[in-house]
XYZ file of N, CA, C and O in Angstrom:
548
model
N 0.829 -1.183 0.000
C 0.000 0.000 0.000
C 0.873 1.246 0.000
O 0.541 2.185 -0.723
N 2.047 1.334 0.812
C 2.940 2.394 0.898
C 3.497 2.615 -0.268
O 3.748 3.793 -0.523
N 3.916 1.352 -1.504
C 4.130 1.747 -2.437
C 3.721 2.613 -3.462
O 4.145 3.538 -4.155
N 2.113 1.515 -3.152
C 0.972 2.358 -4.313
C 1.111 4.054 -3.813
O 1.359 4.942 -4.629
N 1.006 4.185 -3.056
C 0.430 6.056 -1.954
C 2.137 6.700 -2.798
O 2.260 7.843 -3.238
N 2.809 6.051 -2.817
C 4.519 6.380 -2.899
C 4.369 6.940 -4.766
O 5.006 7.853 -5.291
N 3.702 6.362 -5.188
C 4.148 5.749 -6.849
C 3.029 6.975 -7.123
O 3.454 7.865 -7.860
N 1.734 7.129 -6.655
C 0.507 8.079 -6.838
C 0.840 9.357 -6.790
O 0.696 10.139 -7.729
N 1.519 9.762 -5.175
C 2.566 10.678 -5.120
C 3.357 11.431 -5.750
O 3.371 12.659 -5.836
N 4.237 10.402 -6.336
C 5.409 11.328 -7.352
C 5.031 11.319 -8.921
O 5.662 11.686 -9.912
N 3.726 10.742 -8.749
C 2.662 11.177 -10.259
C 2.587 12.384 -10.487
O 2.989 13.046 -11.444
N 1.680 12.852 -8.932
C 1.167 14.064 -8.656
C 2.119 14.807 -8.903
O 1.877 15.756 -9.647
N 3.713 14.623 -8.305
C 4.459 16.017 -7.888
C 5.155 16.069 -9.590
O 5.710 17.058 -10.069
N 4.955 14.792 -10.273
C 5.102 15.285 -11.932
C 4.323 16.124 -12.489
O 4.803 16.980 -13.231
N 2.965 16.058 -12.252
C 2.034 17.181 -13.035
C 2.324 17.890 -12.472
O 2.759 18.688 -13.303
N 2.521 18.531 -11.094
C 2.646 20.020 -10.735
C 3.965 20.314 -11.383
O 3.938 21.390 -11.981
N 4.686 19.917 -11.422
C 6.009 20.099 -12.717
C 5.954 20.456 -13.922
O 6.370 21.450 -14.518
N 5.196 19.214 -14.341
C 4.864 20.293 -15.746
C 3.828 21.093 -15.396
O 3.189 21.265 -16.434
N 3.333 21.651 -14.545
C 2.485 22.752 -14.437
C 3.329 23.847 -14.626
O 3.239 24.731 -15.477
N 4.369 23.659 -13.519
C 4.946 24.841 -13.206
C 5.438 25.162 -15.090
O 5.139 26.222 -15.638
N 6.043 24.266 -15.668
C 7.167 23.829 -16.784
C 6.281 25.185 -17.886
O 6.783 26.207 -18.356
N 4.731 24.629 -18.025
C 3.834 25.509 -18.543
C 3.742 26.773 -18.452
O 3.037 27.526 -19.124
N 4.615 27.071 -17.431
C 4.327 28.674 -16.832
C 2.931 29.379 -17.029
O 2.490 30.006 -17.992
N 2.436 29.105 -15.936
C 0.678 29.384 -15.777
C 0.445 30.708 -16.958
O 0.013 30.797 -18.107
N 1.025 31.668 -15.887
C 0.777 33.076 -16.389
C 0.808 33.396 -18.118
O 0.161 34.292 -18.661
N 1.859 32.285 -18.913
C 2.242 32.425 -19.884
C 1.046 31.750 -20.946
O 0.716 32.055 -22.093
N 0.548 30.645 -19.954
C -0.479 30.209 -21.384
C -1.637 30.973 -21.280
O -2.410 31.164 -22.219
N -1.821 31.577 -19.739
C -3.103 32.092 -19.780
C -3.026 33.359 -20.524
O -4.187 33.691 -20.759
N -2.205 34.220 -21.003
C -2.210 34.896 -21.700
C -2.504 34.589 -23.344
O -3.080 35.406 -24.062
N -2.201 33.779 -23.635
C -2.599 32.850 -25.049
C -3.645 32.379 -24.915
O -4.535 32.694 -25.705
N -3.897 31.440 -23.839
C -5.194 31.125 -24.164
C -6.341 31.166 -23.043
O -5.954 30.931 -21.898
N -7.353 31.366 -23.181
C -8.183 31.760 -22.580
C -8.456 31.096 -20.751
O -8.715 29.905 -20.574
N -8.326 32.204 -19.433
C -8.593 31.296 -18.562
C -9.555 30.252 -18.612
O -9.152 29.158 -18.215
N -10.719 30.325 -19.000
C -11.969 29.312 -18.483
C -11.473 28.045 -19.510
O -12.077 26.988 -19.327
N -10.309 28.054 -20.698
C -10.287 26.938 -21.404
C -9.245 26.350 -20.350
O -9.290 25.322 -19.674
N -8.421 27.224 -20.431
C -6.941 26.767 -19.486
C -7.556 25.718 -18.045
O -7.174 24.575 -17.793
N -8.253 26.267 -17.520
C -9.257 25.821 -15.769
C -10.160 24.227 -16.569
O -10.250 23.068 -16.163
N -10.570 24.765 -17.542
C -11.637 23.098 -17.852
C -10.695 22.216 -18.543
O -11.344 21.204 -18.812
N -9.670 22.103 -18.907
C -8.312 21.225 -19.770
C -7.506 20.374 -17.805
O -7.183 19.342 -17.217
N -7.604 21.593 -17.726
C -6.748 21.456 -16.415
C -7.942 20.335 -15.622
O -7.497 19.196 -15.481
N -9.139 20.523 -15.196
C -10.058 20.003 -14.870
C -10.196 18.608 -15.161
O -10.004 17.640 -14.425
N -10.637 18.679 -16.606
C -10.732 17.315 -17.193
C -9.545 16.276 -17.316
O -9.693 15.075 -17.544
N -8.145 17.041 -17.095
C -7.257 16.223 -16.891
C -6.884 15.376 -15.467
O -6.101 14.427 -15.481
N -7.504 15.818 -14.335
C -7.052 15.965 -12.898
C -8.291 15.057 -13.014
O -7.848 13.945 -12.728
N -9.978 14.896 -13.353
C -10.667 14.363 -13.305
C -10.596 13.060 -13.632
O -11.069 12.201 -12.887
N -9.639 12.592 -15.475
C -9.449 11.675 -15.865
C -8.557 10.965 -14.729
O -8.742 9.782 -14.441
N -7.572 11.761 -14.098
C -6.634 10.948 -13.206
C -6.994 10.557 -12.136
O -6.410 9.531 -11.787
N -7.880 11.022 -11.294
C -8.876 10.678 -10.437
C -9.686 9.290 -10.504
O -9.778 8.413 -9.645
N -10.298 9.370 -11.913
C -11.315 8.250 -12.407
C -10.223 6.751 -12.453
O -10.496 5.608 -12.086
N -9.007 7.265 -13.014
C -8.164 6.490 -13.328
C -7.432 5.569 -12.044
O -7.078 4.390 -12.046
N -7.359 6.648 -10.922
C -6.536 6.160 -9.777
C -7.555 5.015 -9.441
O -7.495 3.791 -9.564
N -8.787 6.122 -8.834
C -9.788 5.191 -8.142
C -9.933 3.875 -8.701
O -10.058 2.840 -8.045
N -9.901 4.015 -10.412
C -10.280 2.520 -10.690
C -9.187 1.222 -10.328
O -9.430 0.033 -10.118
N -8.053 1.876 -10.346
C -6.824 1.285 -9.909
C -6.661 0.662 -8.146
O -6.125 -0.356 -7.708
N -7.191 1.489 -7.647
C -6.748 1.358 -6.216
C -8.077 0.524 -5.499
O -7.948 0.167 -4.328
N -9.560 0.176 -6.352
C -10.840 -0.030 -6.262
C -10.890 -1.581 -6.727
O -11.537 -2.407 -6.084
N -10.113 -1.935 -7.966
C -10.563 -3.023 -8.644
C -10.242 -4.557 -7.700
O -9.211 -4.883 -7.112
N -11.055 -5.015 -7.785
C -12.103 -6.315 -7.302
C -10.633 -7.583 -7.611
O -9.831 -7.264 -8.489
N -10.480 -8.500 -7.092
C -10.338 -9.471 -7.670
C -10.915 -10.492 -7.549
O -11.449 -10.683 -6.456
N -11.011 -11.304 -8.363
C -11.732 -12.699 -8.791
C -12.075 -13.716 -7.540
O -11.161 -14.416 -7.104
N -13.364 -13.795 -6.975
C -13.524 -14.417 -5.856
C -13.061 -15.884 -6.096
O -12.798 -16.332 -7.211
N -12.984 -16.624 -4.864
C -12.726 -18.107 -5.280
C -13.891 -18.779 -5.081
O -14.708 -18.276 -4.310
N -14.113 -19.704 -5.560
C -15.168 -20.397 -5.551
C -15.783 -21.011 -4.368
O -15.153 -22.017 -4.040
N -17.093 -20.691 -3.382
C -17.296 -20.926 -2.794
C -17.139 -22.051 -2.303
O -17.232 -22.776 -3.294
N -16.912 -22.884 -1.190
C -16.694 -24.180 -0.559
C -17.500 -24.252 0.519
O -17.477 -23.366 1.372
N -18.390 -25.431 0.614
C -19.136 -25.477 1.962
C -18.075 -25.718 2.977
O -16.975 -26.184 2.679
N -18.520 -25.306 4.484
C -17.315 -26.477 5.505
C -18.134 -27.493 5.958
O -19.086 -27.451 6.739
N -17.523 -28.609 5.231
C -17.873 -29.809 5.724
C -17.760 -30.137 6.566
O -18.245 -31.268 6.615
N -16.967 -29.563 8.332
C -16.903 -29.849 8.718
C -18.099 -29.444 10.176
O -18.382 -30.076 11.194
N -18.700 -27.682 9.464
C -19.730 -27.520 10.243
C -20.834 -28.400 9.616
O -21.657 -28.776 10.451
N -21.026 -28.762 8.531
C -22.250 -29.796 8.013
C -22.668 -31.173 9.047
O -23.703 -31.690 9.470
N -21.264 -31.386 9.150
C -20.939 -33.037 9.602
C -21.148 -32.847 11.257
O -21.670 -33.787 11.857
N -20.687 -31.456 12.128
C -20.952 -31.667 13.465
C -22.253 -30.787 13.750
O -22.473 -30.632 14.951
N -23.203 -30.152 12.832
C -24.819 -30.163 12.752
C -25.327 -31.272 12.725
O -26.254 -31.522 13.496
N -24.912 -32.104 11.940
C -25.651 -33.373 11.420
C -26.599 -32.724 10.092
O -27.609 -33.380 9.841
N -26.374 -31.604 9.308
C -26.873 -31.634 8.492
C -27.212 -32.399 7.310
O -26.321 -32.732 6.529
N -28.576 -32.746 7.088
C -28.263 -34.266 5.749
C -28.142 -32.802 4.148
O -28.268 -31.593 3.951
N -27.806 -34.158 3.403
C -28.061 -33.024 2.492
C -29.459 -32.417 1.609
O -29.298 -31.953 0.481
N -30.543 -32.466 2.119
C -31.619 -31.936 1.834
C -31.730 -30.582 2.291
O -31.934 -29.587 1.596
N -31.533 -30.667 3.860
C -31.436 -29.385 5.027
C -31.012 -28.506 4.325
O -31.509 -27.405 4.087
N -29.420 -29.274 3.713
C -28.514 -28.362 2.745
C -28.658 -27.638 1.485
O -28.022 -26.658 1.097
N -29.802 -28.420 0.788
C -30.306 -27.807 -0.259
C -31.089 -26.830 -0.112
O -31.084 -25.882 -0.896
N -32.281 -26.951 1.430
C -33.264 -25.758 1.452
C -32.651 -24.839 2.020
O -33.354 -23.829 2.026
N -31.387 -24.639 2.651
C -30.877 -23.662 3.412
C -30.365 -22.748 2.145
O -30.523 -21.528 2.168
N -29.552 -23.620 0.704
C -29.427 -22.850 0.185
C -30.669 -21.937 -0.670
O -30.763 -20.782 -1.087
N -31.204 -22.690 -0.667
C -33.334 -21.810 -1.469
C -33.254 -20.836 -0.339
O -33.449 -19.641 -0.561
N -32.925 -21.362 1.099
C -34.009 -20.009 2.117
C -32.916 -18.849 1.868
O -33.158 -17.678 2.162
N -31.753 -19.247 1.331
C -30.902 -17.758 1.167
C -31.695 -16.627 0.441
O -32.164 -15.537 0.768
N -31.619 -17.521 -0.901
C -32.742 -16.466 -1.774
C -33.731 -16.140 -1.233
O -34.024 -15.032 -1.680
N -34.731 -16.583 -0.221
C -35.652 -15.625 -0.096
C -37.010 -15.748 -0.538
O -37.907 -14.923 -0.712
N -36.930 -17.044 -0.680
C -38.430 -17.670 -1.133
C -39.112 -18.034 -0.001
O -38.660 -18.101 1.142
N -40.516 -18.327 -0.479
C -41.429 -18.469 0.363
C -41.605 -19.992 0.058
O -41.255 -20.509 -1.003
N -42.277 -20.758 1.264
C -42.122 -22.160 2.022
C -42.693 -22.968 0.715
O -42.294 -24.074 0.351
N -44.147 -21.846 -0.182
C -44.319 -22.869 -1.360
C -43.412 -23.064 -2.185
O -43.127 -24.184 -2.608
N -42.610 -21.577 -2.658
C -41.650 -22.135 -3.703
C -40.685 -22.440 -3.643
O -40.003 -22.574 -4.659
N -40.033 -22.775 -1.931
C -39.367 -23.783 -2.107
C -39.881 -25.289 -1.762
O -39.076 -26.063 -1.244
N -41.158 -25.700 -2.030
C -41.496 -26.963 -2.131
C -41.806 -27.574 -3.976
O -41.791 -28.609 -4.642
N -42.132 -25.725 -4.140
C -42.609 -25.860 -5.647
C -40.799 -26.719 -6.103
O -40.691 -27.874 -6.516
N -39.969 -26.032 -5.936
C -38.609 -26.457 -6.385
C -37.814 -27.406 -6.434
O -36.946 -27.836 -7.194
N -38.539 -27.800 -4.920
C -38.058 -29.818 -4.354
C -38.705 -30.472 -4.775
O -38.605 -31.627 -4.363
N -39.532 -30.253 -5.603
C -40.848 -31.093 -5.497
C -41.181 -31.741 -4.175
O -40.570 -32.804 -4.065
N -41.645 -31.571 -3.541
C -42.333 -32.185 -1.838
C -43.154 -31.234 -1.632
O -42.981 -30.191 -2.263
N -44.381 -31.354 -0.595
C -45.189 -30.528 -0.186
C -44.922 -29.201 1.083
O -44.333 -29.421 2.141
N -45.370 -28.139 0.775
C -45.314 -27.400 1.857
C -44.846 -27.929 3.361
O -43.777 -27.776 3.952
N -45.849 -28.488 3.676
C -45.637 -29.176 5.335
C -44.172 -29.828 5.532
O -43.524 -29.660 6.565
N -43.618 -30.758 4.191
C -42.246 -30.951 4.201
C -41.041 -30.140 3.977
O -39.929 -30.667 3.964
N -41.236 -28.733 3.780
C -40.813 -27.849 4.107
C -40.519 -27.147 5.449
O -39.482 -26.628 5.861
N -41.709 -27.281 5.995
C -42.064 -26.897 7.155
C -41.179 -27.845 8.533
O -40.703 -27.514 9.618
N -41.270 -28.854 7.938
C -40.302 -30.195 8.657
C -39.206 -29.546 8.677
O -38.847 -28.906 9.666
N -38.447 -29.636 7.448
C -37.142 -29.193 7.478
C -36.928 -27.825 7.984
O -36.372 -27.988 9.070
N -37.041 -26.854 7.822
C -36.946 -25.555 8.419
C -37.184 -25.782 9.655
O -36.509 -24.971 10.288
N -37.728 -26.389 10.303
C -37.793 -26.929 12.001
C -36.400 -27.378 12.401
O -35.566 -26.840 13.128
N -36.381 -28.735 11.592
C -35.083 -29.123 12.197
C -33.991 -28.391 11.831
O -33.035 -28.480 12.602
N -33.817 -27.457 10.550
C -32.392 -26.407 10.497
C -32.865 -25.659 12.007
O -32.307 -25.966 13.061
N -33.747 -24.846 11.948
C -33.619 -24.086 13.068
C -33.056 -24.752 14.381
O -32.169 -24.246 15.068
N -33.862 -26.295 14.720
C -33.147 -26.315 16.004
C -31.481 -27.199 15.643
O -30.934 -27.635 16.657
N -30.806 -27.420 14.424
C -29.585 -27.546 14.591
C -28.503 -26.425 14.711
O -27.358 -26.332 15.153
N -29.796 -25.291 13.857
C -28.433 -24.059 13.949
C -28.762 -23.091 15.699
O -28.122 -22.185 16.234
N -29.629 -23.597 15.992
C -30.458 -22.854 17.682
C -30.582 -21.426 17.155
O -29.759 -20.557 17.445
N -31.885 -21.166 16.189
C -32.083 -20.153 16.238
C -33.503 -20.056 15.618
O -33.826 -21.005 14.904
N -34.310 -19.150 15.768
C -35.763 -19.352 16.004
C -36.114 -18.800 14.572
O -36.974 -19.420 13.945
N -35.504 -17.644 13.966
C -36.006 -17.192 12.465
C -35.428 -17.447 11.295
O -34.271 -17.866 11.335
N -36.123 -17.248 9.901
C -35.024 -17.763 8.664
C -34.025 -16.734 8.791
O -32.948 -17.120 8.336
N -33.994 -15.375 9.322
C -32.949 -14.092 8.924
C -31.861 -14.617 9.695
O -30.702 -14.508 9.295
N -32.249 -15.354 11.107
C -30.973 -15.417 12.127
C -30.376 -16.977 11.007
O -29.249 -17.108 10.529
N -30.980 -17.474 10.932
C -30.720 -19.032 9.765
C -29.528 -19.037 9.232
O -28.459 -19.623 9.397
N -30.235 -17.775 8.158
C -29.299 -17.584 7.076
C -27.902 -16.954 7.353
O -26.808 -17.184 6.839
N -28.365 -15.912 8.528
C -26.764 -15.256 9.160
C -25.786 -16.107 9.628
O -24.577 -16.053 9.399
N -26.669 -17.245 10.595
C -25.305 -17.917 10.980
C -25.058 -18.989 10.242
O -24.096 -19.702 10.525
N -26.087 -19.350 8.914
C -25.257 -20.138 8.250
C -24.201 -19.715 7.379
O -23.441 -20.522 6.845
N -24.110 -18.121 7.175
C -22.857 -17.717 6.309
C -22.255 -17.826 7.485
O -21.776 -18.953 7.613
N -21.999 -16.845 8.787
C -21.267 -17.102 9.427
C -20.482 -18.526 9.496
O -19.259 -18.392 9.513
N -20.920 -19.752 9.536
C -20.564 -20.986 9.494
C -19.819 -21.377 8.336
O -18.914 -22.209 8.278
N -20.467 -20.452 7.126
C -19.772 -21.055 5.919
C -20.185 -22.396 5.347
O -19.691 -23.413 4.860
N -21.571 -21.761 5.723
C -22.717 -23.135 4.949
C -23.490 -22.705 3.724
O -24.068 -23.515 3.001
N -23.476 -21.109 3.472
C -24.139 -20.936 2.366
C -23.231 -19.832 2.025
O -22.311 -19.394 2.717
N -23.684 -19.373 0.656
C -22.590 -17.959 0.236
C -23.159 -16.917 1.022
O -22.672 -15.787 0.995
């Protein structure tokens, strides 16, 4: 990071160089202040857009992995595992039965027993501590 701040730095103290190099007073006499101020602008803007995208950009997540090892000391089977990942999204109890094919009420089963393996009474707390756990994305 000290590098990047280091390297950004002596960018900067280059343009004020050739600022100075320009001799303000000299172009503004040639050419017009308000062109001289919006050149100047749009250049400091592009470098801005430019840094940020630099110092901002994302890299490539890795591919999610369940831990098998919170699965295995839940006793989660892998059905639990499948509706936990549906209750992420945010569906409702029919469509995720519409999706398993099984009926509502067997929905209702399972969401019982996730709740009392993860000990927590709602789908919002569910879903929190199953990322926390690193059972769903």
């Amino acid at each position: 990071m000290l590098r990047t701040v280091l390297f950004y730095g002596l960018g900067l103290a280059a343009a004020a160089v050739a600022l100075e190099q320009l001799k303000f007073r000299y172009a503004a006499s040639e050419i017009s202040t308000d062109l001289y101020v919006g050149l100047l602008a749009f250049g400091f803007t592009v470098l801005g857009l430019w840094v940020g995208h630099r110092l901002t950009a994302r890299k490539a997540a890795a591919p999610f992995e369940r831990n098998a090892a919170a699965v295995e000391s839940l006793g989660l089977t892998p059905r639990e595992c499948q509706v936990l990942d549906l209750l992420a999204s945010g569906r409702t109890n029919e469509e995720l039965a519409r999706t398993l094919g099984v009926s509502p009420h067997t929905i209702k089963t399972h969401l019982a027993s996730l709740f009392a393996k993860l000990e927590v009474d709602r789908r919002v707390k569910a879903i929190e501590k199953a990322r926390f756990l690193s059972l769903i994305e």
